[in-house]
Tab-separated table of C-alpha atoms and ligand atoms in Angstrom:
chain	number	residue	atom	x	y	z
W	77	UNK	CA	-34.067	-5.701	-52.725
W	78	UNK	CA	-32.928	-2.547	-51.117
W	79	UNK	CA	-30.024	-3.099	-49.376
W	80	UNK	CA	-26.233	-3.363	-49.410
W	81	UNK	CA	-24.304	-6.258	-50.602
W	82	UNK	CA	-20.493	-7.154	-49.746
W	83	UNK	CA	-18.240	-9.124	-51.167
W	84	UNK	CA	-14.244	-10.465	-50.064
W	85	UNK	CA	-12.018	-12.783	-51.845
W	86	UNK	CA	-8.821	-14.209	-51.159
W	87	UNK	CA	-7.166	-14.610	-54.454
W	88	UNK	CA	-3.521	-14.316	-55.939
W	89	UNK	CA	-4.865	-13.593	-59.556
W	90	UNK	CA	-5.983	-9.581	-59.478
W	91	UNK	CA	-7.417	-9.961	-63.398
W	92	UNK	CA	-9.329	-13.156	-61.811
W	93	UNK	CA	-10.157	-11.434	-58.616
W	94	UNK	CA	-11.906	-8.281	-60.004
W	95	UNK	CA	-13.982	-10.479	-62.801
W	96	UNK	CA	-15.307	-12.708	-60.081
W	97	UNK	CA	-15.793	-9.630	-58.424
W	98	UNK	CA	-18.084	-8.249	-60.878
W	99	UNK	CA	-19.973	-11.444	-61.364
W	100	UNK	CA	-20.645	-11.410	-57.898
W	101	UNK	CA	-22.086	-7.961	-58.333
W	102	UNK	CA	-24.104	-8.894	-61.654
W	103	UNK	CA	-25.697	-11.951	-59.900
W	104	UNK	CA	-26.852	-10.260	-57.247
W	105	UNK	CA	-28.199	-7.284	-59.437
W	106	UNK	CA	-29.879	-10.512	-62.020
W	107	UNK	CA	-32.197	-11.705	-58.923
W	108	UNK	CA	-32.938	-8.347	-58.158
W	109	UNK	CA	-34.397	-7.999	-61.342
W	110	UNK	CA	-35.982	-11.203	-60.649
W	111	UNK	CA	-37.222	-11.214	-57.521
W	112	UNK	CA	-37.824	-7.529	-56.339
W	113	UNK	CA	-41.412	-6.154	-55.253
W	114	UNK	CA	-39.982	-2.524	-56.131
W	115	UNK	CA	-39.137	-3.296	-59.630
W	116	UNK	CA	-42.872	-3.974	-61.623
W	117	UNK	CA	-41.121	-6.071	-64.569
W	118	UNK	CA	-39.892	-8.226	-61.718
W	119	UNK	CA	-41.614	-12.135	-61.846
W	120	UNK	CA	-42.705	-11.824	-58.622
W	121	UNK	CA	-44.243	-8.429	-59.911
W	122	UNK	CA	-45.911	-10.269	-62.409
W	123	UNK	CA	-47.509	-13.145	-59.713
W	124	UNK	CA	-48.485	-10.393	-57.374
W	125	UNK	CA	-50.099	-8.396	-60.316
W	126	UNK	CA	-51.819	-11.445	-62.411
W	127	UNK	CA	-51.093	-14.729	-60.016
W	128	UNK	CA	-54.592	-14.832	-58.684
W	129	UNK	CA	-56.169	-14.415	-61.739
W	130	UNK	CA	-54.907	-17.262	-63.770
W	131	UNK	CA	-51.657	-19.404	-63.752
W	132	UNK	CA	-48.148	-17.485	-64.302
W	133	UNK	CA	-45.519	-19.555	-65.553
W	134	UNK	CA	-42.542	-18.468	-63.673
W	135	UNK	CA	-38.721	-19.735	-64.271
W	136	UNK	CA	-37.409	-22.631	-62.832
W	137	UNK	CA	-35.546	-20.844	-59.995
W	138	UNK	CA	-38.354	-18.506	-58.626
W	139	UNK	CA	-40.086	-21.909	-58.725
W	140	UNK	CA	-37.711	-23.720	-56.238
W	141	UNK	CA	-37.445	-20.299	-54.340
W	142	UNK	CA	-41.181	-20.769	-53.623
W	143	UNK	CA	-41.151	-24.173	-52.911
W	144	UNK	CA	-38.408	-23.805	-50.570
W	145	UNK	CA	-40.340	-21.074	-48.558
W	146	UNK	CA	-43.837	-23.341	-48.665
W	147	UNK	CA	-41.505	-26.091	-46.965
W	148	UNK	CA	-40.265	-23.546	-43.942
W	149	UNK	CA	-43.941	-22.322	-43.698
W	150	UNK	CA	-45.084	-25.953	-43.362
W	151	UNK	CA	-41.598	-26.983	-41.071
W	152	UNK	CA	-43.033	-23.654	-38.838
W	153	UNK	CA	-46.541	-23.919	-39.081
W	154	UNK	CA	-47.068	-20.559	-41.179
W	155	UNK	CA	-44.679	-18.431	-38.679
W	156	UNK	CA	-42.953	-18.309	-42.245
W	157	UNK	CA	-45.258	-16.870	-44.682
W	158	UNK	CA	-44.100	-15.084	-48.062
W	159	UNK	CA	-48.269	-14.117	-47.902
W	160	UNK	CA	-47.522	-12.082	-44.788
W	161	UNK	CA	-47.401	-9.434	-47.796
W	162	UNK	CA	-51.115	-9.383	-48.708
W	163	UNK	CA	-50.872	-7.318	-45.572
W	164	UNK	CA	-47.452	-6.504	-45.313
W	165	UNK	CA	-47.419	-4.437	-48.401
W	166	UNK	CA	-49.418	-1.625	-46.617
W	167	UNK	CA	-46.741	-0.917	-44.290
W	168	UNK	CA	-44.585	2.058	-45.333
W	169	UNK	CA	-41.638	2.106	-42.863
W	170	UNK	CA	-39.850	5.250	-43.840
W	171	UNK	CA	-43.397	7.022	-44.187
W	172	UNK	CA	-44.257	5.817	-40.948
W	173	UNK	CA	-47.386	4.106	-42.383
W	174	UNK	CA	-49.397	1.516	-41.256
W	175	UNK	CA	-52.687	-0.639	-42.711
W	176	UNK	CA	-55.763	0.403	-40.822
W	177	UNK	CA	-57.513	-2.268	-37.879
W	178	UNK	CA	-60.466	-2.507	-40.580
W	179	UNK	CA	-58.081	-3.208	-43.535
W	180	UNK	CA	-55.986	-5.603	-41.524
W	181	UNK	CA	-59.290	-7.269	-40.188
W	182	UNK	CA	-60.179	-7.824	-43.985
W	183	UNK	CA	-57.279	-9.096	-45.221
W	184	UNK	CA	-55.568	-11.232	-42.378
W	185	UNK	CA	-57.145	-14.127	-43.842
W	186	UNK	CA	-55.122	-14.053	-46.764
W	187	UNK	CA	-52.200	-14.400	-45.369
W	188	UNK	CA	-51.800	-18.027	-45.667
W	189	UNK	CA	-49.164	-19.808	-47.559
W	190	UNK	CA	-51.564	-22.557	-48.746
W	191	UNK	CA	-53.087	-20.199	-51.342
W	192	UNK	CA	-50.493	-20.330	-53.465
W	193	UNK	CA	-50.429	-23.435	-55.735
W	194	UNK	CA	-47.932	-24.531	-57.521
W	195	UNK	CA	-47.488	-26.726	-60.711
W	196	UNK	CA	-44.296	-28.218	-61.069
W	197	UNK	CA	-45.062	-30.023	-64.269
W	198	UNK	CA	-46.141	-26.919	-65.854
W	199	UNK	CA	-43.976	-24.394	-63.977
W	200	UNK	CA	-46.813	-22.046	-62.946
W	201	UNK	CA	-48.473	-20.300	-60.075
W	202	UNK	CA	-51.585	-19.651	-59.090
W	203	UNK	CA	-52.933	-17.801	-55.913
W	204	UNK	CA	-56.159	-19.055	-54.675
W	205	UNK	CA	-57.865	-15.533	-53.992
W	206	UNK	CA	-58.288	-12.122	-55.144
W	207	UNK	CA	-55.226	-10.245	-52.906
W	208	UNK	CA	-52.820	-12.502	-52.130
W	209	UNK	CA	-49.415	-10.968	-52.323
W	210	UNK	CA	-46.410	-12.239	-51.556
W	211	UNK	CA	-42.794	-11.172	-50.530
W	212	UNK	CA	-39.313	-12.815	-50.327
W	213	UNK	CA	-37.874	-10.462	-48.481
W	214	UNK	CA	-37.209	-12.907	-45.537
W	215	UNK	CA	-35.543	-15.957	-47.982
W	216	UNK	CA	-34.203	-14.255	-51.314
W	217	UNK	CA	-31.017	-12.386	-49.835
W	218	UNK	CA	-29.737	-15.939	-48.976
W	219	UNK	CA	-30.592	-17.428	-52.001
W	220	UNK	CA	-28.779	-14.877	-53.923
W	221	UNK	CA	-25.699	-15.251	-51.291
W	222	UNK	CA	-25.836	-18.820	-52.036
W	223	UNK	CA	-25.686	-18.240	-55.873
W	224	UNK	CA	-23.004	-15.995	-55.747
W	225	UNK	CA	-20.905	-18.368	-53.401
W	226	UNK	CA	-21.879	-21.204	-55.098
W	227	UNK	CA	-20.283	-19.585	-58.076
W	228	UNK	CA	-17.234	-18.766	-56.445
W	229	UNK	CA	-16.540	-22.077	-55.123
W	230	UNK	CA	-17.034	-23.564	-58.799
W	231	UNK	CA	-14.550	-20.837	-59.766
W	232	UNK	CA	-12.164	-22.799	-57.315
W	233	UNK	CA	-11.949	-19.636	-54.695
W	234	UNK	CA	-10.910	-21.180	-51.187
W	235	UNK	CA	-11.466	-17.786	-49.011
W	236	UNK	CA	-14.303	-15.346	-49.257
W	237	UNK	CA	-17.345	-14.103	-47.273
W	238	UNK	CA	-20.255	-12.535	-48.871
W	239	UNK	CA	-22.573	-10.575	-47.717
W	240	UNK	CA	-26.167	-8.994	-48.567
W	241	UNK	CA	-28.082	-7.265	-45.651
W	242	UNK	CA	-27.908	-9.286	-42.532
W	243	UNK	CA	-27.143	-12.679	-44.516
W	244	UNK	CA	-23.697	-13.906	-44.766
W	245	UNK	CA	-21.770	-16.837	-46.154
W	246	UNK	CA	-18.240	-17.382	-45.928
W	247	UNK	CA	-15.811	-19.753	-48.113
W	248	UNK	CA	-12.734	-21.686	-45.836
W	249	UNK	CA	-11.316	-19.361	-43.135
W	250	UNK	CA	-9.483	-16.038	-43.683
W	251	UNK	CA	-6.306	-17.128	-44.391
W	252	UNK	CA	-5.554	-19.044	-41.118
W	253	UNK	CA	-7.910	-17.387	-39.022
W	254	UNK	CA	-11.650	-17.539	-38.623
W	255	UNK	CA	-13.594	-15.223	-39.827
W	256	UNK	CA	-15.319	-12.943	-37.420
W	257	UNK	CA	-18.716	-12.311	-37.966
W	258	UNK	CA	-20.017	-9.328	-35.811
W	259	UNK	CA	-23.978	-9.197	-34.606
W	260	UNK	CA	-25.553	-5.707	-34.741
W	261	UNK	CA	-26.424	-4.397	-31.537
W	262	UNK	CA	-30.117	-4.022	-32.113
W	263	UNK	CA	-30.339	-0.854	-30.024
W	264	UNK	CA	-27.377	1.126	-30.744
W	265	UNK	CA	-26.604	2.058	-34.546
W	266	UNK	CA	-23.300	1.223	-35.849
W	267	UNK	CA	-22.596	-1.114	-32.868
W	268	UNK	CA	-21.739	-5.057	-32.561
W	269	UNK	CA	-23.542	-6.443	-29.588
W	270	UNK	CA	-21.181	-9.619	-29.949
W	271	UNK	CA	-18.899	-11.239	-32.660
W	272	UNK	CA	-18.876	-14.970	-33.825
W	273	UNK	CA	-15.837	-16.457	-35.103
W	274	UNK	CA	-16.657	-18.882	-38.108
W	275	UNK	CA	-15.613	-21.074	-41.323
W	276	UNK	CA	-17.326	-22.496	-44.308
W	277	UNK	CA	-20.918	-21.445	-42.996
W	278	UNK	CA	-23.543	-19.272	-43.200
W	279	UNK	CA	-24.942	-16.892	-41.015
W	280	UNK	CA	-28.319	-14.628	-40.949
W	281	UNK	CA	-29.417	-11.814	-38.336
W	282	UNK	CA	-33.182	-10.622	-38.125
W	283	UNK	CA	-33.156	-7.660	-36.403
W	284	UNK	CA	-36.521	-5.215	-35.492
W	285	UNK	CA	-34.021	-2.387	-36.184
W	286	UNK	CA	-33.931	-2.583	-39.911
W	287	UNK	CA	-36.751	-1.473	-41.235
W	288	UNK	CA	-39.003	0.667	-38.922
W	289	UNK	CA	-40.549	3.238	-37.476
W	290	UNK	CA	-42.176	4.157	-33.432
W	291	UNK	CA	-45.409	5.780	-32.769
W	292	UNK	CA	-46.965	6.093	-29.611
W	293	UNK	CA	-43.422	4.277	-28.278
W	294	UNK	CA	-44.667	1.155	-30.050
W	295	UNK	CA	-42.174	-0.117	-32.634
W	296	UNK	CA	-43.411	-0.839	-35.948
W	297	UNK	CA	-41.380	-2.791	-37.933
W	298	UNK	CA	-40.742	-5.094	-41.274
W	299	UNK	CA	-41.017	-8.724	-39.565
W	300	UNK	CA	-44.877	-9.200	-39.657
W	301	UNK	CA	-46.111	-12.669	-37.449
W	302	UNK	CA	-48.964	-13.817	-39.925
W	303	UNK	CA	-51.408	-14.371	-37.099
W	304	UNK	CA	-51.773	-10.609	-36.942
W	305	UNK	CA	-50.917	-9.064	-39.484
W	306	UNK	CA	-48.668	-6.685	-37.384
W	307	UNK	CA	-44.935	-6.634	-36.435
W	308	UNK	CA	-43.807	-9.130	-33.907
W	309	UNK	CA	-42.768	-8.092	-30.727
W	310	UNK	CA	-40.950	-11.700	-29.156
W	311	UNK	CA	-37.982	-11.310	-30.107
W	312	UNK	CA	-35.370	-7.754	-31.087
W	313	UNK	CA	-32.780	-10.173	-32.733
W	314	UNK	CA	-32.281	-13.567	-34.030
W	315	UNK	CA	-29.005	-15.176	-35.504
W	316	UNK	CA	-29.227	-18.396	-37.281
W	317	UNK	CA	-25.945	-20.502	-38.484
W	318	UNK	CA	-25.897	-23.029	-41.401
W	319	UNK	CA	-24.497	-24.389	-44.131
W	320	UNK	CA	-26.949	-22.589	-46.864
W	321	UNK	CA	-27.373	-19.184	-46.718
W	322	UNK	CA	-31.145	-19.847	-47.700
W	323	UNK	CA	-31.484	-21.936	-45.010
W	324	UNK	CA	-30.245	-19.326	-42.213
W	325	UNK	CA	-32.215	-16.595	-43.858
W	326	UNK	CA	-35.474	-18.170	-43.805
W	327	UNK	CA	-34.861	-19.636	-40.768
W	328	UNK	CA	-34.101	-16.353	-38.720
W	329	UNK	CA	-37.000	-14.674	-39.917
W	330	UNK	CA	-39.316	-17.723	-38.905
W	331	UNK	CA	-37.249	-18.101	-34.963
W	332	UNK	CA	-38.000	-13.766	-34.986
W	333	UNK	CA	-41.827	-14.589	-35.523
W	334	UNK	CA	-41.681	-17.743	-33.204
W	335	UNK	CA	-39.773	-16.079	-30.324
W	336	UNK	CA	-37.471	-18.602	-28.735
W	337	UNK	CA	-39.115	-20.682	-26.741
W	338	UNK	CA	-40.570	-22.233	-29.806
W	339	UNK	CA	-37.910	-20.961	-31.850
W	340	UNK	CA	-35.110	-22.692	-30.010
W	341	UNK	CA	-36.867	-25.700	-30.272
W	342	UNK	CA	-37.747	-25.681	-34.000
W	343	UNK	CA	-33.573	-25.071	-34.048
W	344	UNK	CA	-32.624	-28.052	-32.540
W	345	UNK	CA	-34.603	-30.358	-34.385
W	346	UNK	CA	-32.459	-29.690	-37.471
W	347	UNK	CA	-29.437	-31.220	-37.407
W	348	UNK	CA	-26.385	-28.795	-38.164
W	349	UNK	CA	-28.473	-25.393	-37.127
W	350	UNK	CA	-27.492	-23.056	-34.427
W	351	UNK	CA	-29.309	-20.194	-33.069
W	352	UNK	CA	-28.523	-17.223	-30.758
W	353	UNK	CA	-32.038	-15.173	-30.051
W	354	UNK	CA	-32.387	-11.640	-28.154
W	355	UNK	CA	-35.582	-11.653	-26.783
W	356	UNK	CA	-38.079	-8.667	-26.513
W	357	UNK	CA	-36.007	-8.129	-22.622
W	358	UNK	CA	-32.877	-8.139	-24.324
W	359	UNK	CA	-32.159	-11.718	-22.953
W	360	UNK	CA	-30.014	-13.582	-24.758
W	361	UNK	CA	-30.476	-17.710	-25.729
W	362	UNK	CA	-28.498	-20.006	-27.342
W	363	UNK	CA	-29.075	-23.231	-29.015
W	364	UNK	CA	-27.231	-26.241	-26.976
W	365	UNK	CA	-24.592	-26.284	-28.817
W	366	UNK	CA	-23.439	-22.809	-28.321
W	367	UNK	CA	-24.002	-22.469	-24.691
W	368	UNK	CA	-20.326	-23.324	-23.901
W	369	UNK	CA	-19.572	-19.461	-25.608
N	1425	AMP	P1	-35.053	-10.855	-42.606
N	1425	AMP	O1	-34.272	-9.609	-42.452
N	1425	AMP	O2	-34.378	-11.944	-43.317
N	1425	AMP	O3	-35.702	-11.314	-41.349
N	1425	AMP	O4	-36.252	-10.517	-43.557
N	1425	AMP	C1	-37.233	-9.595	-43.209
N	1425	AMP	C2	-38.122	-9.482	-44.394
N	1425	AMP	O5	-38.859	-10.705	-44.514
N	1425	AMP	C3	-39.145	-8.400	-44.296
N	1425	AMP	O6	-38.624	-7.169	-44.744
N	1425	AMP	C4	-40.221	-8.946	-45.212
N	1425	AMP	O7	-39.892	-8.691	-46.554
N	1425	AMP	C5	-40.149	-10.445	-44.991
N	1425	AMP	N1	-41.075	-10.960	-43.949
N	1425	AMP	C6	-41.651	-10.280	-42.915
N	1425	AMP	N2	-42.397	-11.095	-42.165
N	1425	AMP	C7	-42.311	-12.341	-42.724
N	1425	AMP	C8	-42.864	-13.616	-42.393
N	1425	AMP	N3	-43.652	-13.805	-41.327
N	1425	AMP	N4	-42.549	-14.662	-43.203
N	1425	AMP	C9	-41.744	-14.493	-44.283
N	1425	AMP	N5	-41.200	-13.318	-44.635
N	1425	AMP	C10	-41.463	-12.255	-43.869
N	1426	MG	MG1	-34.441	-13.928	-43.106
């Protein structure tokens, strides 16, 4: 999914340590294969290339992946969209490309998350219309944090963090102290604008810094509001903490999108969700609960 993963356990076994190690490593690399819009044998190649044409029968966990992202597009009134790709897949950051007005005029309207049906019976999935794409860029680096921490805890591990791009989950504390969890400072590379000391959670950043490109001073970047069809300028960076990695990574993207007026208050209607937001004047807010930091 193009970028780097991380992984840290606290265990007294080194044979154990290195083999859980390297299953970390070969789950992460398994949804790759799985999930990846840069690999074509990928399922989610397969919908993109076929889904609209007839029903794809897809394996039970891409399945629940897309459910799960239908439920934060409904939960955020389509500020989530894995569709946001039947545009978004025009954009080519390190080219410095963009769709044109005309071809972002024509296909806006497919960017909507209620083309895409799914069976559950049947396990299959079916887009609506001719060039609907989608893209799970904003929810599958948490799910595959989850599956590789969900792993570990079966495993019995009682200290680790792991880490792919901005999405991180961590297992107990470190040994007696909490974890610290720095933010990326969303304007200066190789920076932490703050750090967050944590336990047993999870906890995603959205940043405008990671994929994109400026023209004309205007920064074009990978988080695309699906109203547009263009990248979405209310917010630089949002952090979301919870207790599944999935969660906070779909949920950051969506609170980037919303900016956080409406962000903020999307966040506090779910119990056990925190959310720090930098918005588009490099402001910082805070969900209630953290306002005491
Ligand atoms: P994240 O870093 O978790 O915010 O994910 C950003 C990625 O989410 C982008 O690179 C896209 O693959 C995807 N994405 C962009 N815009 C949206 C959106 N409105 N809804 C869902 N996913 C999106
Ligand atoms: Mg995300």
């Amino acid at each position: 999914m193009g970028t780097e993963a991380r992984v840290e356990i606290w265990e007294e076994n080194p044979k154990k340590a290195a083999r859980l190690i390297k299953q970390v490593i070969e789950e992460m690399e398994r949804i790759n294969q799985l999930m990846s819009p840069y690999i074509s044998s990928s399922e989610l190649s397969k919908l993109n290339k076929s889904a609209a044409k007839r029903p794809i029968k897809i394996s039970k966990e891409l399945f629940s992946l897309l459910k799960t992202s239908q439920e934060f597009s409904g939960l955020s009134h389509g500020a989530f969209d894995i569709t946001f790709a039947s545009v978004g897949y025009q954009y080519d950051y390190r080219e410095g490309k963009s769709p044109s007005k005309d071809f972002i005029d024509k296909n806006k309207s497919l960017i909507n998350y209620e083309l895409i049906k799914l069976n559950k019976k049947k396990s299959t999935v079916t887009f609506l219309k001719p060039g609907v794409k989608i893209d799970l860029g904003g929810i599958a680096k948490g799910h595959a944090v989850d599956q590789a921490i969900n792993m570990l805890l079966q495993e019995g591990v009682e200290h680790a963090f792991v880490q792919a791009g901005g999405d991180s989950r961590l297992i107990g504390d470190k040994k007696g102290r909490l974890w610290n969890i720095g933010i990326r400072h969303p304007r200066k590379e190789g920076e932490v604008i703050t750090q967050v000391p944590l336990e047993n959670v999870a906890i995603s950043t959205s940043g405008d810094y990671e994929r994109f490109y400026i023209k004309n001073g205007e920064r074009v970047h990978h988080i695309i509001d699906p109203r547009t069809g263009k990248s979405s300028s209310k917010s630089i960076s949002v952090t979301i903490i919870a207790d599944s990695s999935t969660k906070a990574d779909a949920l950051s993207t969506t609170v980037f999108v919303l900016g956080f007026e409406k962000g903020l208050a999307l966040i506090e209607s779910i119990p056990g969700v925190s959310a720090i937001v930098i918005d588009n004047q490099g402001k910082f807010h805070y969900t209630k609960d953290l306002n005491s930091y």
